[in-house]
Amino acid sequence: MNKPLRRVAVFCGLLVLALLVRVNWVQFVESDQLKNDPHNRRVAIERYSTPRGNIIVDGKAVTGSVTTDTGDFKYKRTYKNGKMWAPVTGYASQAFDSNQLEKLNDAILTGSDDRLFFSRTVDMFTGGKQKGGNVVTTLDAKAQKAAFDGLGDKKGAVVALNPETGAILALASTPSYDPSTFAGMTDKDAAAYNALQKKNDPDDPMLNRALRQTYPPGSTFKVVTAAAALENGLYTDVDAKTNSPVPYILPDTAHQPLNNEGSIACENVSLREALRLSCNTVFGKVSADLGNAKMKAEAEKFGFNNARIDTPVRAAESVFPKDNRPQNAMAGIGQASNRATPLQMAMVASAVANGGKLMKPYMVEQLVAPNLNVVQQHTPQEMSRPLSPENAQKLQSMMETVVKEGTGTSAQIDGATVGGKTGTAQHGENNKDNPYAWFISYAKTGKGTPVAVAVVIEGSDTLRGDIAGGKLAAPIAKGVMEAVIEGEK
Amino acid sequence: MSSTTTTTTVGTFAAPSRRNTELALLVFAVLIPVFAYVNVGLAKDGSVPAGALGYTLGLGLLAGVTHLVVRKWAPYADPLMLPVATLLNGLGLVFIWRLDQEPKISTPQLGGAMAPGQLMWSTLGVALFLGVLVFLKDHRVLQRYTYISMVVALVLLIAPIFFPARFGARIWITIPGVGSLQPGEFAKIIIAIFFAGYLMVKRDALALASRRFMGLYLPRGRDLGPILVIWALSLMILVFETDLGTSLLFFGLFVVMLYVATERTSWIVFGLLLSAGGAVAVATFESHVQVRVHNWLNPLELQNGGVTETAQSMYSFGSGGLMGSGLGQGYSRLIGGIAPKSDYILATVGEEIGLAGLMAILLLYGLLIERGIRTALAARDPFGKLLAVGLSGAFALQVFVVAGGVTGLIPLTGMTMPFLAQGGSSVIANWALVGILLRISDTARRPAPAPAPSTDAEMTQVVRP
């Protein structure tokens, strides 16, 4: 019986060998793939096993981490004044992933970024746990607070930029949400998250209105139209009379008039007067006279029709449409299919204020390793030149007139020169919905031009006319500008 | 192969008893689990576990007593099997204790902490092992119980039908106040005794009194009939109880023993044909089996919006990688439920001591299996040979089916990893199995009594006239 016994022995040996080959296959060949499979919960456990790095504003962290004892995840995110900073930080939740800066800089914040390799290696040898790096933002805490408090319980957004660098100083959006409420994994977190969803809250608090929502820019767009007029030589003297009748009949239409709000005297006024009074007839005609191609080209220099404005959080695309003549005339006064984000309109104001040079907007100044070494430093970049320096000077003086003696007087600041433009954008079929109140502005001091702001407020119930932008939005812009100037001193 | 010659040849010179080798190996078999135990404690709480000393003493005492009993009652027994079994059992206890530290899979609904129970069952297992060595003076005694064991095996197999199903299989009998037993584990040994006893008697008839049919030898019905009936009956019971692992085990056991007994390769062909046919037949009407096969082919697939147990165990193996996460530092609790301590214990092994550790464990099993077959080779009587190869073969198949199932080599069938996995019946039965193998090896390696002086060998008397 020994011959079959030996064969059985060989067979049993083969069984064990097959197992050995199999475990080598699973634990060696397929190991990495299994280890990093997105459904492998260890990936998430690992991720939350150390405190996340922080997002820094003015040298102070606006985020934090606390230990939890629920579930597998050791640390969860906390936010200081989460409602105010949510449009900047975004959220990082154990259950609902993350977005915005939290998502884009995830590798730095968790410490897994390749650029932190050295720091991780040191940690490994010293037995320390992997640490996350920090994200240093460009934001100005005082300006942000002014913007957020200014918006109050109104629905709207504020963006403030440094025109000289493109640094974002304030980025507020209301109604807002506190990302701390759903940072964890519990049922409570899930309930908080669900309550914030648009289907459960029509105000859509998780929408970042400053970057991700487009509005008709209304009269604030007249700054772009004026820039197009100057750049294309349609008018060279901002104080010369224009050839513009009241009412202005839209081109290619059977006597469809473009009217002004109220009964302001707009017939043949100069560009300066037209901007001061916010004449629809003058700018509608300028847009029509230049034609769609030239208007679109100028708008695009300001950043319209660019789907890749990354701050690094990507802004929604602002649109100046390719359109027929009557619609193009309407687009020239910020109506029709013309749509802009608050960031876009802040870029318009900042380009004018910065002598015609548009700087690329950004909000991450530095990425910092756990040992405080700078991993990445932002250098300001020029994005485009929508205006020549001379034309920028002309437009500045026009916008300053608006604040000095026009619709934007409520934005005046002692000791600073402020230029601005109000706007009230109609929206909805036949203008049935509440208009949006806009204000864009910049402030100059003896030392330079530290700030440009765009403010938009949805749902200004009773107010109509350009005065709405001046009344509702301008004071908020003023508060933000003052906060920045205060910080400069 | 000099050792083979010394063990298979009956000599008057005593083979070395190797008891001291066994003692030295036992020291390692006790120390390694103790270190592992301390390691888990340090990783989980940063301190040496409170029970470390007691555990060391207990395991050491157990190993010492077994060694002394073997030295006294089975002095020529194989020196490797006892240390290997002790090491596997000790490591199993450490892994179960380690999983007990995870609150999520040690809730009262899931049976709470299981290491203390397992320790008690292991002690009982060792007691049975000692009992076998002390009271079973000669394994050939078992031959007398051929038909009784057949009846006992059938009763054990049928019994679970009268008890409610647990965890999807009807393989348990519940005794109030004591707990539940898995009679299949014991039936495995008892049916091997029956097969060995029956085949020893009938092997010549089966091998020789057969007709040749299409190149294969078909035995007479009256020789093959009874065993075929018993075997088919047990398979049907097991299929009915949806205990697929055990039915596969019984099938393999039957084929291997028949092949060894008759020395006819045709049995392998029959076996493969029958198993292929049986597998297809069962798979077509058992949805249970279809699910298993589906999970095997698509291990990482999401089901009901979640990750399956199969996927979780694959993740465990993958995350363990070459060296493992370290004892106590893995996340095999994610497999969930009661399975991490029983069916999926290898996943914890793979995750926490890595590919290196898992291969070491598999080689320990391989070693135990091959020592068992070597015992069969060394045994001098056909019954002992058949019984030893049956028990070793069953053990090998069980290891293969469980480890292959958990690692995704074959569809998962749900059996316990001998010695390692949580399960009272399993650990007791496997200690008994090792006890019988040791008894056979002792008989095999024991020097034969000096041959009576042969008259032929005496000097021829020269009768002088």
Tab-separated table of N, CA and C in Angstrom, chain A residues 1-2 4-9 12-13 15-16 18-20 22-24 26-28 30-31 34-35 37 39-42 45 71-72, chain B residues 203 259-260 263 302 314-319 321-322 331 333-334 350-351 355 358-359 370 373 377 382 385 389 396 400 404 407-409:
chain	number	residue	atom	x	y	z
A	1	MET	N	0.830	-1.219	0.000
A	1	MET	CA	0.000	0.000	0.000
A	1	MET	C	0.854	1.254	0.000
A	2	ASN	N	2.178	1.088	-0.058
A	2	ASN	CA	3.005	2.281	0.092
A	2	ASN	C	3.049	3.162	-1.141
A	4	PRO	N	0.535	3.961	-3.387
A	4	PRO	CA	-0.526	4.986	-3.338
A	4	PRO	C	-0.342	5.959	-2.175
A	5	LEU	N	0.216	5.460	-1.058
A	5	LEU	CA	0.425	6.360	0.087
A	5	LEU	C	1.367	7.497	-0.281
A	6	ARG	N	2.438	7.140	-1.000
A	6	ARG	CA	3.380	8.191	-1.406
A	6	ARG	C	2.706	9.188	-2.334
A	7	ARG	N	1.828	8.651	-3.197
A	7	ARG	CA	1.121	9.558	-4.108
A	7	ARG	C	0.186	10.485	-3.324
A	8	VAL	N	-0.462	9.915	-2.319
A	8	VAL	CA	-1.340	10.753	-1.490
A	8	VAL	C	-0.513	11.837	-0.803
A	9	ALA	N	0.684	11.447	-0.361
A	9	ALA	CA	1.555	12.428	0.294
A	9	ALA	C	1.883	13.565	-0.667
A	12	CYS	N	-1.189	15.745	-1.081
A	12	CYS	CA	-1.394	16.659	0.050
A	12	CYS	C	-0.367	17.795	0.011
A	13	GLY	N	0.854	17.444	-0.388
A	13	GLY	CA	1.879	18.483	-0.527
A	13	GLY	C	1.461	19.511	-1.562
A	15	LEU	N	-1.583	20.309	-2.352
A	15	LEU	CA	-2.659	21.130	-1.790
A	15	LEU	C	-2.057	22.292	-0.986
A	16	VAL	N	-1.079	21.952	-0.138
A	16	VAL	CA	-0.447	22.994	0.680
A	16	VAL	C	0.295	23.982	-0.218
A	18	ALA	N	-0.462	24.770	-3.263
A	18	ALA	CA	-1.461	25.634	-3.914
A	18	ALA	C	-1.863	26.761	-2.973
A	19	LEU	N	-2.018	26.426	-1.693
A	19	LEU	CA	-2.391	27.465	-0.722
A	19	LEU	C	-1.275	28.500	-0.605
A	20	LEU	N	-0.029	28.014	-0.590
A	20	LEU	CA	1.098	28.947	-0.453
A	20	LEU	C	1.163	29.888	-1.658
A	22	ARG	N	-1.315	30.712	-3.565
A	22	ARG	CA	-2.455	31.611	-3.498
A	22	ARG	C	-2.213	32.772	-2.522
A	23	VAL	N	-1.704	32.468	-1.335
A	23	VAL	CA	-1.518	33.570	-0.371
A	23	VAL	C	-0.434	34.526	-0.862
A	24	ASN	N	0.557	34.006	-1.595
A	24	ASN	CA	1.549	34.912	-2.180
A	24	ASN	C	0.891	35.824	-3.194
A	26	VAL	N	-2.271	36.776	-3.292
A	26	VAL	CA	-3.155	37.761	-2.658
A	26	VAL	C	-2.357	38.788	-1.861
A	27	GLN	N	-1.395	38.303	-1.081
A	27	GLN	CA	-0.739	39.221	-0.153
A	27	GLN	C	0.480	39.909	-0.728
A	28	PHE	N	0.947	39.448	-1.873
A	28	PHE	CA	2.101	40.123	-2.455
A	28	PHE	C	1.709	40.807	-3.762
A	30	GLU	N	-1.361	41.130	-5.333
A	30	GLU	CA	-2.557	41.963	-5.314
A	30	GLU	C	-2.601	42.904	-4.113
A	31	SER	N	-1.585	42.824	-3.276
A	31	SER	CA	-1.632	43.540	-1.999
A	31	SER	C	-1.936	45.025	-2.128
A	34	LEU	N	-5.488	45.812	-3.231
A	34	LEU	CA	-6.486	45.564	-2.188
A	34	LEU	C	-6.363	46.587	-1.068
A	35	LYS	N	-5.120	46.925	-0.752
A	35	LYS	CA	-4.868	47.844	0.352
A	35	LYS	C	-5.471	49.214	0.060
A	37	ASP	N	-7.902	49.863	-2.218
A	37	ASP	CA	-9.231	49.825	-2.807
A	37	ASP	C	-10.120	50.842	-2.097
A	39	HIS	N	-13.088	50.876	-1.394
A	39	HIS	CA	-14.072	50.320	-0.469
A	39	HIS	C	-13.423	49.720	0.765
A	40	ASN	N	-12.107	49.641	0.757
A	40	ASN	CA	-11.405	49.122	1.932
A	40	ASN	C	-11.441	50.197	3.009
A	41	ARG	N	-12.165	49.915	4.045
A	41	ARG	CA	-12.400	50.920	5.062
A	41	ARG	C	-11.116	51.349	5.769
A	42	ARG	N	-10.093	50.505	5.689
A	42	ARG	CA	-8.822	50.872	6.316
A	42	ARG	C	-8.284	52.174	5.753
A	45	ILE	N	-9.987	54.744	7.714
A	45	ILE	CA	-9.562	54.695	9.120
A	45	ILE	C	-8.185	55.338	9.257
A	71	GLY	N	-17.258	54.986	16.613
A	71	GLY	CA	-16.832	54.350	15.381
A	71	GLY	C	-15.331	54.202	15.270
A	72	ASP	N	-14.900	53.972	14.034
A	72	ASP	CA	-13.507	53.638	13.775
A	72	ASP	C	-12.619	54.860	13.685
B	203	ARG	N	-10.323	-5.166	0.974
B	203	ARG	CA	-9.462	-4.566	-0.033
B	203	ARG	C	-9.066	-5.535	-1.142
B	259	TYR	N	-8.582	4.437	-2.744
B	259	TYR	CA	-7.422	4.381	-3.631
B	259	TYR	C	-6.243	3.721	-2.928
B	260	VAL	N	-5.996	4.103	-1.696
B	260	VAL	CA	-4.864	3.530	-0.964
B	260	VAL	C	-5.106	2.042	-0.718
B	263	GLU	N	-5.184	0.228	-4.340
B	263	GLU	CA	-4.064	0.570	-5.213
B	263	GLU	C	-4.494	0.663	-6.662
B	302	LEU	N	-19.867	44.784	-4.633
B	302	LEU	CA	-20.698	45.336	-3.558
B	302	LEU	C	-22.059	44.662	-3.592
B	314	MET	N	-10.619	39.677	1.818
B	314	MET	CA	-9.582	39.954	0.821
B	314	MET	C	-8.820	41.230	1.199
B	315	TYR	N	-9.557	42.237	1.648
B	315	TYR	CA	-8.904	43.489	2.063
B	315	TYR	C	-7.953	43.226	3.232
B	316	SER	N	-8.388	42.337	4.136
B	316	SER	CA	-7.534	42.000	5.268
B	316	SER	C	-6.212	41.435	4.783
B	317	PHE	N	-6.303	40.470	3.863
B	317	PHE	CA	-5.079	39.850	3.358
B	317	PHE	C	-4.214	40.889	2.650
B	318	GLY	N	-4.861	41.698	1.791
B	318	GLY	CA	-4.101	42.686	1.034
B	318	GLY	C	-3.429	43.693	1.944
B	319	SER	N	-4.163	44.146	2.979
B	319	SER	CA	-3.602	45.158	3.869
B	319	SER	C	-2.479	44.587	4.717
B	321	GLY	N	-0.180	42.481	3.663
B	321	GLY	CA	1.026	42.530	2.850
B	321	GLY	C	2.065	41.511	3.290
B	322	LEU	N	3.318	41.853	3.080
B	322	LEU	CA	4.390	40.901	3.347
B	322	LEU	C	4.582	40.634	4.833
B	331	TYR	N	-7.320	45.377	11.205
B	331	TYR	CA	-8.725	45.765	11.243
B	331	TYR	C	-9.609	44.643	10.725
B	333	ARG	N	-11.646	43.083	12.240
B	333	ARG	CA	-12.986	43.187	12.827
B	333	ARG	C	-13.987	43.693	11.802
B	334	LEU	N	-13.500	44.330	10.741
B	334	LEU	CA	-14.406	44.868	9.731
B	334	LEU	C	-15.184	43.767	9.038
B	350	GLY	N	-3.461	36.600	8.357
B	350	GLY	CA	-2.844	37.216	7.184
B	350	GLY	C	-2.619	38.698	7.368
B	351	GLU	N	-3.570	39.381	8.008
B	351	GLU	CA	-3.430	40.823	8.160
B	351	GLU	C	-2.374	41.179	9.202
B	355	LEU	N	2.131	37.930	5.129
B	355	LEU	CA	2.363	36.784	4.262
B	355	LEU	C	3.358	35.832	4.916
B	358	LEU	N	1.603	33.916	7.671
B	358	LEU	CA	0.574	33.015	7.149
B	358	LEU	C	1.229	31.802	6.493
B	359	MET	N	2.309	32.050	5.759
B	359	MET	CA	3.011	30.920	5.129
B	359	MET	C	3.573	29.994	6.200
B	370	GLU	N	2.045	15.881	6.606
B	370	GLU	CA	3.044	14.954	6.075
B	370	GLU	C	3.566	14.005	7.160
B	373	ILE	N	1.054	11.253	7.210
B	373	ILE	CA	1.179	10.303	6.098
B	373	ILE	C	2.432	9.441	6.288
B	377	LEU	N	2.866	5.462	6.280
B	377	LEU	CA	3.908	4.707	5.590
B	377	LEU	C	4.613	3.755	6.546
B	382	PRO	N	-2.257	-3.041	7.795
B	382	PRO	CA	-3.090	-2.308	6.832
B	382	PRO	C	-4.119	-1.416	7.515
B	385	LYS	N	-2.344	1.714	8.597
B	385	LYS	CA	-2.008	2.515	7.420
B	385	LYS	C	-3.225	3.283	6.925
B	389	VAL	N	-3.733	7.319	7.057
B	389	VAL	CA	-3.856	8.126	5.842
B	389	VAL	C	-5.230	8.766	5.774
B	396	ALA	N	-5.846	17.242	5.883
B	396	ALA	CA	-5.306	18.016	4.761
B	396	ALA	C	-6.428	18.658	3.969
B	400	PHE	N	-7.153	22.581	3.405
B	400	PHE	CA	-7.209	23.129	2.057
B	400	PHE	C	-8.539	23.826	1.790
B	404	GLY	N	-8.242	27.609	1.456
B	404	GLY	CA	-8.522	27.945	0.063
B	404	GLY	C	-9.767	28.802	-0.056
B	407	THR	N	-8.996	32.425	1.350
B	407	THR	CA	-8.106	33.228	0.518
B	407	THR	C	-8.626	33.385	-0.910
B	408	GLY	N	-9.763	32.766	-1.195
B	408	GLY	CA	-10.358	32.961	-2.517
B	408	GLY	C	-9.822	32.013	-3.578
B	409	LEU	N	-9.141	30.947	-3.164
B	409	LEU	CA	-8.651	29.972	-4.141
B	409	LEU	C	-9.806	29.123	-4.667
